[in-house]
Structures are given as C-alpha cells and as structure tokens.
Amino acid sequence: MLHLVRHADAGSRMAWVGNDFERPLDDHGRMQAEAIGAALASRPVRRILSSPYVRCVDTVVPVGRILDLPVETCDELAEGSYVNNVFELLGSLASAEGDAVLCSHGDVIPGLLWVLNQYVLDIPELGRCKKGSIWELEVSDGRIVGATYRHPRTFGAA
C-alpha cells in the first residue's frame, strides 16, 4: 500500500512573511499530523518520504516517531514537481515490500491522481485532496490497482 498524504494545515501562504519553503504547520496542522501518525501506526510502513518543504516533513514526523523510521526528503515530491517524476517514484515503491508513506502538496497529488486515472485505473473521488487527507493506493504484483480517499475527519484530523 502507498499512502499519499497531503501536508497538514500550515496557515496562510499570503500571511507568511518568510520563505514559503520554511512555512511550518499551524496549531491545527500539528494536531492533524498527530492524527495522521495514529492512523498509519498499525500499517507495515517501511519508508516515509516527504517533500523537503517544512510543512510536509512536519506532517509525517509523527508517523516516523511512532514507527521508529526516518523521514526521507525527496525532491520529486516538492511543490511544482513534474508529475512523470512522481509517477516513476511510485512505480519503484509499488514494487518494494511493505507500505510507504509519501507526503506532498496540493498540486502534486491531484496531478498524479489525474495521470493514474487516465492511464492506470478509474478513481471515483478524483479531485479530492483536503489538507491532512490520505490517498491509499492499493498495490498488487508491483502495480497500482486501486485508490481510496480518506478525508481527515475519518481518522480525527479534520
């Protein structure tokens, strides 16, 4: 299983004074991150990958803490990334053993899902990608065969 996590709430981009790369989670986002950690705690996660943006890394730090795994930063998951590079990353992870958690942004995840919907499988809730949500991509024999959207309220992160 591949778990695509949209980063948790990080306040307003317009209100942030510093470099957007360094924008942290707000109070609600930190609560969402803890809920995401709890939601993924029982999964057989082997790797946690994240966009290098602070808000993404901070979203999956609780998963890493609970499962005693490091968070690996991955430029392919950064905001504005080329979807084909993300698709290749998913392909390599789909053929690996165990689950992987990938944290990215509101442009990358929908773009990736659009490609999957066009060429791989039918995704009924395409377009849904609320902050703090999780898309679960089911893998079989190294191929993505299903996609399920988990709204943050379904695991206490709304």
PDB file of C-alpha atoms in Angstrom:
ATOM      1  CA  MET A   1       0.000   0.000   0.000  1.00  0.00           C
ATOM      2  CA  LEU A   2       1.192   3.508  -0.797  1.00  0.00           C
ATOM      3  CA  HIS A   3      -0.190   6.270   1.421  1.00  0.00           C
ATOM      4  CA  LEU A   4      -0.208   9.694  -0.279  1.00  0.00           C
ATOM      5  CA  VAL A   5      -0.559  12.349   2.418  1.00  0.00           C
ATOM      6  CA  ARG A   6      -1.364  15.961   1.631  1.00  0.00           C
ATOM      7  CA  HIS A   7       0.505  18.129   4.113  1.00  0.00           C
ATOM      8  CA  ALA A   8      -1.476  19.339   7.111  1.00  0.00           C
ATOM      9  CA  ASP A   9      -2.634  22.923   7.688  1.00  0.00           C
ATOM     10  CA  ALA A  10       0.183  25.463   7.634  1.00  0.00           C
ATOM     11  CA  GLY A  11      -1.665  28.748   7.857  1.00  0.00           C
ATOM     12  CA  SER A  12      -1.980  31.191   5.001  1.00  0.00           C
ATOM     13  CA  ARG A  13       0.691  31.385   2.329  1.00  0.00           C
ATOM     14  CA  MET A  14      -0.117  35.097   1.948  1.00  0.00           C
ATOM     15  CA  ALA A  15       0.222  35.814   5.676  1.00  0.00           C
ATOM     16  CA  TRP A  16       3.598  34.042   5.954  1.00  0.00           C
ATOM     17  CA  VAL A  17       6.480  36.534   5.904  1.00  0.00           C
ATOM     18  CA  GLY A  18       9.418  34.168   5.331  1.00  0.00           C
ATOM     19  CA  ASN A  19      10.398  31.799   2.556  1.00  0.00           C
ATOM     20  CA  ASP A  20       7.413  29.555   1.764  1.00  0.00           C
ATOM     21  CA  PHE A  21       9.753  26.537   1.858  1.00  0.00           C
ATOM     22  CA  GLU A  22      10.098  27.124   5.609  1.00  0.00           C
ATOM     23  CA  ARG A  23       6.406  27.681   6.434  1.00  0.00           C
ATOM     24  CA  PRO A  24       5.600  25.420   9.422  1.00  0.00           C
ATOM     25  CA  LEU A  25       2.386  23.733  10.444  1.00  0.00           C
ATOM     26  CA  ASP A  26      -0.021  25.816  12.486  1.00  0.00           C
ATOM     27  CA  ASP A  27      -1.662  24.514  15.689  1.00  0.00           C
ATOM     28  CA  HIS A  28      -4.413  22.731  13.775  1.00  0.00           C
ATOM     29  CA  GLY A  29      -1.825  21.259  11.397  1.00  0.00           C
ATOM     30  CA  ARG A  30       0.193  19.835  14.280  1.00  0.00           C
ATOM     31  CA  MET A  31      -2.972  18.150  15.577  1.00  0.00           C
ATOM     32  CA  GLN A  32      -3.657  16.794  12.093  1.00  0.00           C
ATOM     33  CA  ALA A  33      -0.095  15.439  11.881  1.00  0.00           C
ATOM     34  CA  GLU A  34      -0.546  13.546  15.151  1.00  0.00           C
ATOM     35  CA  ALA A  35      -3.844  12.097  13.872  1.00  0.00           C
ATOM     36  CA  ILE A  36      -2.151  11.016  10.620  1.00  0.00           C
ATOM     37  CA  GLY A  37       0.556   9.317  12.685  1.00  0.00           C
ATOM     38  CA  ALA A  38      -2.053   7.448  14.704  1.00  0.00           C
ATOM     39  CA  ALA A  39      -3.978   6.492  11.546  1.00  0.00           C
ATOM     40  CA  LEU A  40      -0.872   4.942   9.964  1.00  0.00           C
ATOM     41  CA  ALA A  41       0.623   3.440  13.145  1.00  0.00           C
ATOM     42  CA  SER A  42      -0.683  -0.070  12.502  1.00  0.00           C
ATOM     43  CA  ARG A  43       0.393  -0.216   8.866  1.00  0.00           C
ATOM     44  CA  PRO A  44       3.520  -2.172   7.813  1.00  0.00           C
ATOM     45  CA  VAL A  45       5.307   1.015   6.710  1.00  0.00           C
ATOM     46  CA  ARG A  46       8.914   0.531   5.618  1.00  0.00           C
ATOM     47  CA  ARG A  47       9.655   4.005   4.241  1.00  0.00           C
ATOM     48  CA  ILE A  48       8.479   7.571   4.791  1.00  0.00           C
ATOM     49  CA  LEU A  49       9.233  10.041   2.010  1.00  0.00           C
ATOM     50  CA  SER A  50       8.398  13.726   2.042  1.00  0.00           C
ATOM     51  CA  SER A  51       8.703  16.875   0.023  1.00  0.00           C
ATOM     52  CA  PRO A  52      11.589  18.831   1.551  1.00  0.00           C
ATOM     53  CA  TYR A  53       9.200  21.680   2.472  1.00  0.00           C
ATOM     54  CA  VAL A  54       8.998  22.063   6.261  1.00  0.00           C
ATOM     55  CA  ARG A  55       5.215  21.690   6.367  1.00  0.00           C
ATOM     56  CA  CYS A  56       5.411  18.318   4.602  1.00  0.00           C
ATOM     57  CA  VAL A  57       8.239  16.930   6.714  1.00  0.00           C
ATOM     58  CA  ASP A  58       6.477  18.070   9.889  1.00  0.00           C
ATOM     59  CA  THR A  59       3.266  16.366   8.741  1.00  0.00           C
ATOM     60  CA  VAL A  60       4.879  12.916   8.681  1.00  0.00           C
ATOM     61  CA  VAL A  61       7.329  13.272  11.591  1.00  0.00           C
ATOM     62  CA  PRO A  62       4.726  11.724  13.961  1.00  0.00           C
ATOM     63  CA  VAL A  63       4.475   8.673  11.684  1.00  0.00           C
ATOM     64  CA  GLY A  64       8.244   8.299  11.841  1.00  0.00           C
ATOM     65  CA  ARG A  65       8.322   8.772  15.597  1.00  0.00           C
ATOM     66  CA  ILE A  66       5.603   6.161  16.180  1.00  0.00           C
ATOM     67  CA  LEU A  67       7.127   3.616  13.779  1.00  0.00           C
ATOM     68  CA  ASP A  68      10.757   4.470  14.561  1.00  0.00           C
ATOM     69  CA  LEU A  69      11.520   5.305  10.926  1.00  0.00           C
ATOM     70  CA  PRO A  70      13.386   8.262   9.442  1.00  0.00           C
ATOM     71  CA  VAL A  71      11.659  10.768   7.164  1.00  0.00           C
ATOM     72  CA  GLU A  72      13.498  10.879   3.847  1.00  0.00           C
ATOM     73  CA  THR A  73      13.206  14.114   1.886  1.00  0.00           C
ATOM     74  CA  CYS A  74      12.553  13.641  -1.796  1.00  0.00           C
ATOM     75  CA  ASP A  75      12.677  16.443  -4.366  1.00  0.00           C
ATOM     76  CA  GLU A  76      10.249  14.559  -6.616  1.00  0.00           C
ATOM     77  CA  LEU A  77       7.512  15.297  -4.045  1.00  0.00           C
ATOM     78  CA  ALA A  78       8.235  19.066  -3.828  1.00  0.00           C
ATOM     79  CA  GLU A  79       5.675  21.640  -4.864  1.00  0.00           C
ATOM     80  CA  GLY A  80       5.705  22.191  -8.616  1.00  0.00           C
ATOM     81  CA  SER A  81       7.322  18.822  -9.359  1.00  0.00           C
ATOM     82  CA  TYR A  82       6.927  17.193 -12.736  1.00  0.00           C
ATOM     83  CA  VAL A  83       4.210  14.545 -12.417  1.00  0.00           C
ATOM     84  CA  ASN A  84       6.081  11.970 -14.515  1.00  0.00           C
ATOM     85  CA  ASN A  85       8.934  12.002 -11.963  1.00  0.00           C
ATOM     86  CA  VAL A  86       6.452  11.355  -9.148  1.00  0.00           C
ATOM     87  CA  PHE A  87       4.848   8.596 -11.202  1.00  0.00           C
ATOM     88  CA  GLU A  88       8.263   6.923 -11.646  1.00  0.00           C
ATOM     89  CA  LEU A  89       8.869   7.183  -7.894  1.00  0.00           C
ATOM     90  CA  LEU A  90       5.525   5.496  -7.212  1.00  0.00           C
ATOM     91  CA  GLY A  91       6.425   2.739  -9.645  1.00  0.00           C
ATOM     92  CA  SER A  92       9.648   1.966  -7.807  1.00  0.00           C
ATOM     93  CA  LEU A  93       7.868   1.991  -4.431  1.00  0.00           C
ATOM     94  CA  ALA A  94       4.994  -0.169  -5.704  1.00  0.00           C
ATOM     95  CA  SER A  95       7.420  -2.988  -6.434  1.00  0.00           C
ATOM     96  CA  ALA A  96       9.056  -2.778  -2.992  1.00  0.00           C
ATOM     97  CA  GLU A  97       7.947  -4.814   0.004  1.00  0.00           C
ATOM     98  CA  GLY A  98       5.862  -3.129   2.688  1.00  0.00           C
ATOM     99  CA  ASP A  99       3.949   0.135   2.743  1.00  0.00           C
ATOM    100  CA  ALA A 100       5.347   3.568   2.019  1.00  0.00           C
ATOM    101  CA  VAL A 101       4.103   6.977   3.164  1.00  0.00           C
ATOM    102  CA  LEU A 102       4.617   9.907   0.798  1.00  0.00           C
ATOM    103  CA  CYS A 103       3.834  13.486   1.818  1.00  0.00           C
ATOM    104  CA  SER A 104       3.369  16.153  -0.817  1.00  0.00           C
ATOM    105  CA  HIS A 105       1.375  19.188  -1.916  1.00  0.00           C
ATOM    106  CA  GLY A 106      -1.996  20.201  -3.324  1.00  0.00           C
ATOM    107  CA  ASP A 107      -0.646  20.447  -6.862  1.00  0.00           C
ATOM    108  CA  VAL A 108       1.427  17.260  -6.947  1.00  0.00           C
ATOM    109  CA  ILE A 109      -1.070  14.752  -5.531  1.00  0.00           C
ATOM    110  CA  PRO A 110      -4.040  15.744  -7.738  1.00  0.00           C
ATOM    111  CA  GLY A 111      -1.751  15.794 -10.791  1.00  0.00           C
ATOM    112  CA  LEU A 112      -0.511  12.314 -10.002  1.00  0.00           C
ATOM    113  CA  LEU A 113      -4.045  11.043  -9.415  1.00  0.00           C
ATOM    114  CA  TRP A 114      -5.130  12.535 -12.733  1.00  0.00           C
ATOM    115  CA  VAL A 115      -2.380  10.575 -14.532  1.00  0.00           C
ATOM    116  CA  LEU A 116      -3.336   7.389 -12.683  1.00  0.00           C
ATOM    117  CA  ASN A 117      -6.994   7.967 -13.598  1.00  0.00           C
ATOM    118  CA  GLN A 118      -6.152   8.500 -17.279  1.00  0.00           C
ATOM    119  CA  TYR A 119      -3.817   5.557 -17.771  1.00  0.00           C
ATOM    120  CA  VAL A 120      -3.992   3.062 -14.917  1.00  0.00           C
ATOM    121  CA  LEU A 121      -7.324   2.858 -13.082  1.00  0.00           C
ATOM    122  CA  ASP A 122     -10.650   4.543 -12.515  1.00  0.00           C
ATOM    123  CA  ILE A 123     -10.558   6.825  -9.454  1.00  0.00           C
ATOM    124  CA  PRO A 124     -14.108   7.623  -8.291  1.00  0.00           C
ATOM    125  CA  GLU A 125     -13.256  10.540  -5.978  1.00  0.00           C
ATOM    126  CA  LEU A 126     -10.708  12.200  -8.235  1.00  0.00           C
ATOM    127  CA  GLY A 127     -10.132  15.822  -7.275  1.00  0.00           C
ATOM    128  CA  ARG A 128     -10.458  15.357  -3.520  1.00  0.00           C
ATOM    129  CA  CYS A 129      -7.292  16.317  -1.681  1.00  0.00           C
ATOM    130  CA  LYS A 130      -8.004  18.233   1.528  1.00  0.00           C
ATOM    131  CA  LYS A 131      -5.066  19.250   3.699  1.00  0.00           C
ATOM    132  CA  GLY A 132      -4.289  16.389   6.069  1.00  0.00           C
ATOM    133  CA  SER A 133      -6.006  13.797   3.859  1.00  0.00           C
ATOM    134  CA  ILE A 134      -4.622  10.432   2.781  1.00  0.00           C
ATOM    135  CA  TRP A 135      -4.996   8.699  -0.560  1.00  0.00           C
ATOM    136  CA  GLU A 136      -4.378   4.963  -0.156  1.00  0.00           C
ATOM    137  CA  LEU A 137      -3.082   3.355  -3.320  1.00  0.00           C
ATOM    138  CA  GLU A 138      -3.522  -0.406  -3.304  1.00  0.00           C
ATOM    139  CA  VAL A 139      -0.660  -2.354  -4.852  1.00  0.00           C
ATOM    140  CA  SER A 140      -0.705  -5.887  -6.263  1.00  0.00           C
ATOM    141  CA  ASP A 141       2.204  -7.561  -8.044  1.00  0.00           C
ATOM    142  CA  GLY A 142       4.040  -4.237  -8.270  1.00  0.00           C
ATOM    143  CA  ARG A 143       1.116  -2.422  -9.891  1.00  0.00           C
ATOM    144  CA  ILE A 144      -1.295   0.159  -8.510  1.00  0.00           C
ATOM    145  CA  VAL A 145      -4.724  -1.444  -8.706  1.00  0.00           C
ATOM    146  CA  GLY A 146      -6.947   0.737  -6.529  1.00  0.00           C
ATOM    147  CA  ALA A 147      -7.252   4.122  -4.854  1.00  0.00           C
ATOM    148  CA  THR A 148      -9.252   5.120  -1.783  1.00  0.00           C
ATOM    149  CA  TYR A 149      -9.612   8.642  -0.401  1.00  0.00           C
ATOM    150  CA  ARG A 150      -9.534   9.142   3.380  1.00  0.00           C
ATOM    151  CA  HIS A 151     -10.929  12.502   4.406  1.00  0.00           C
ATOM    152  CA  PRO A 152      -9.211  13.867   7.547  1.00  0.00           C
ATOM    153  CA  ARG A 153     -12.433  13.616   9.574  1.00  0.00           C
ATOM    154  CA  THR A 154     -12.455   9.814   9.103  1.00  0.00           C
ATOM    155  CA  PHE A 155      -9.365   9.489  11.308  1.00  0.00           C
ATOM    156  CA  GLY A 156      -9.743  12.513  13.590  1.00  0.00           C
ATOM    157  CA  ALA A 157      -7.696  15.040  11.618  1.00  0.00           C
ATOM    158  CA  ALA A 158     -10.457  17.356  10.388  1.00  0.00           C
TER     159      ALA A 158
END
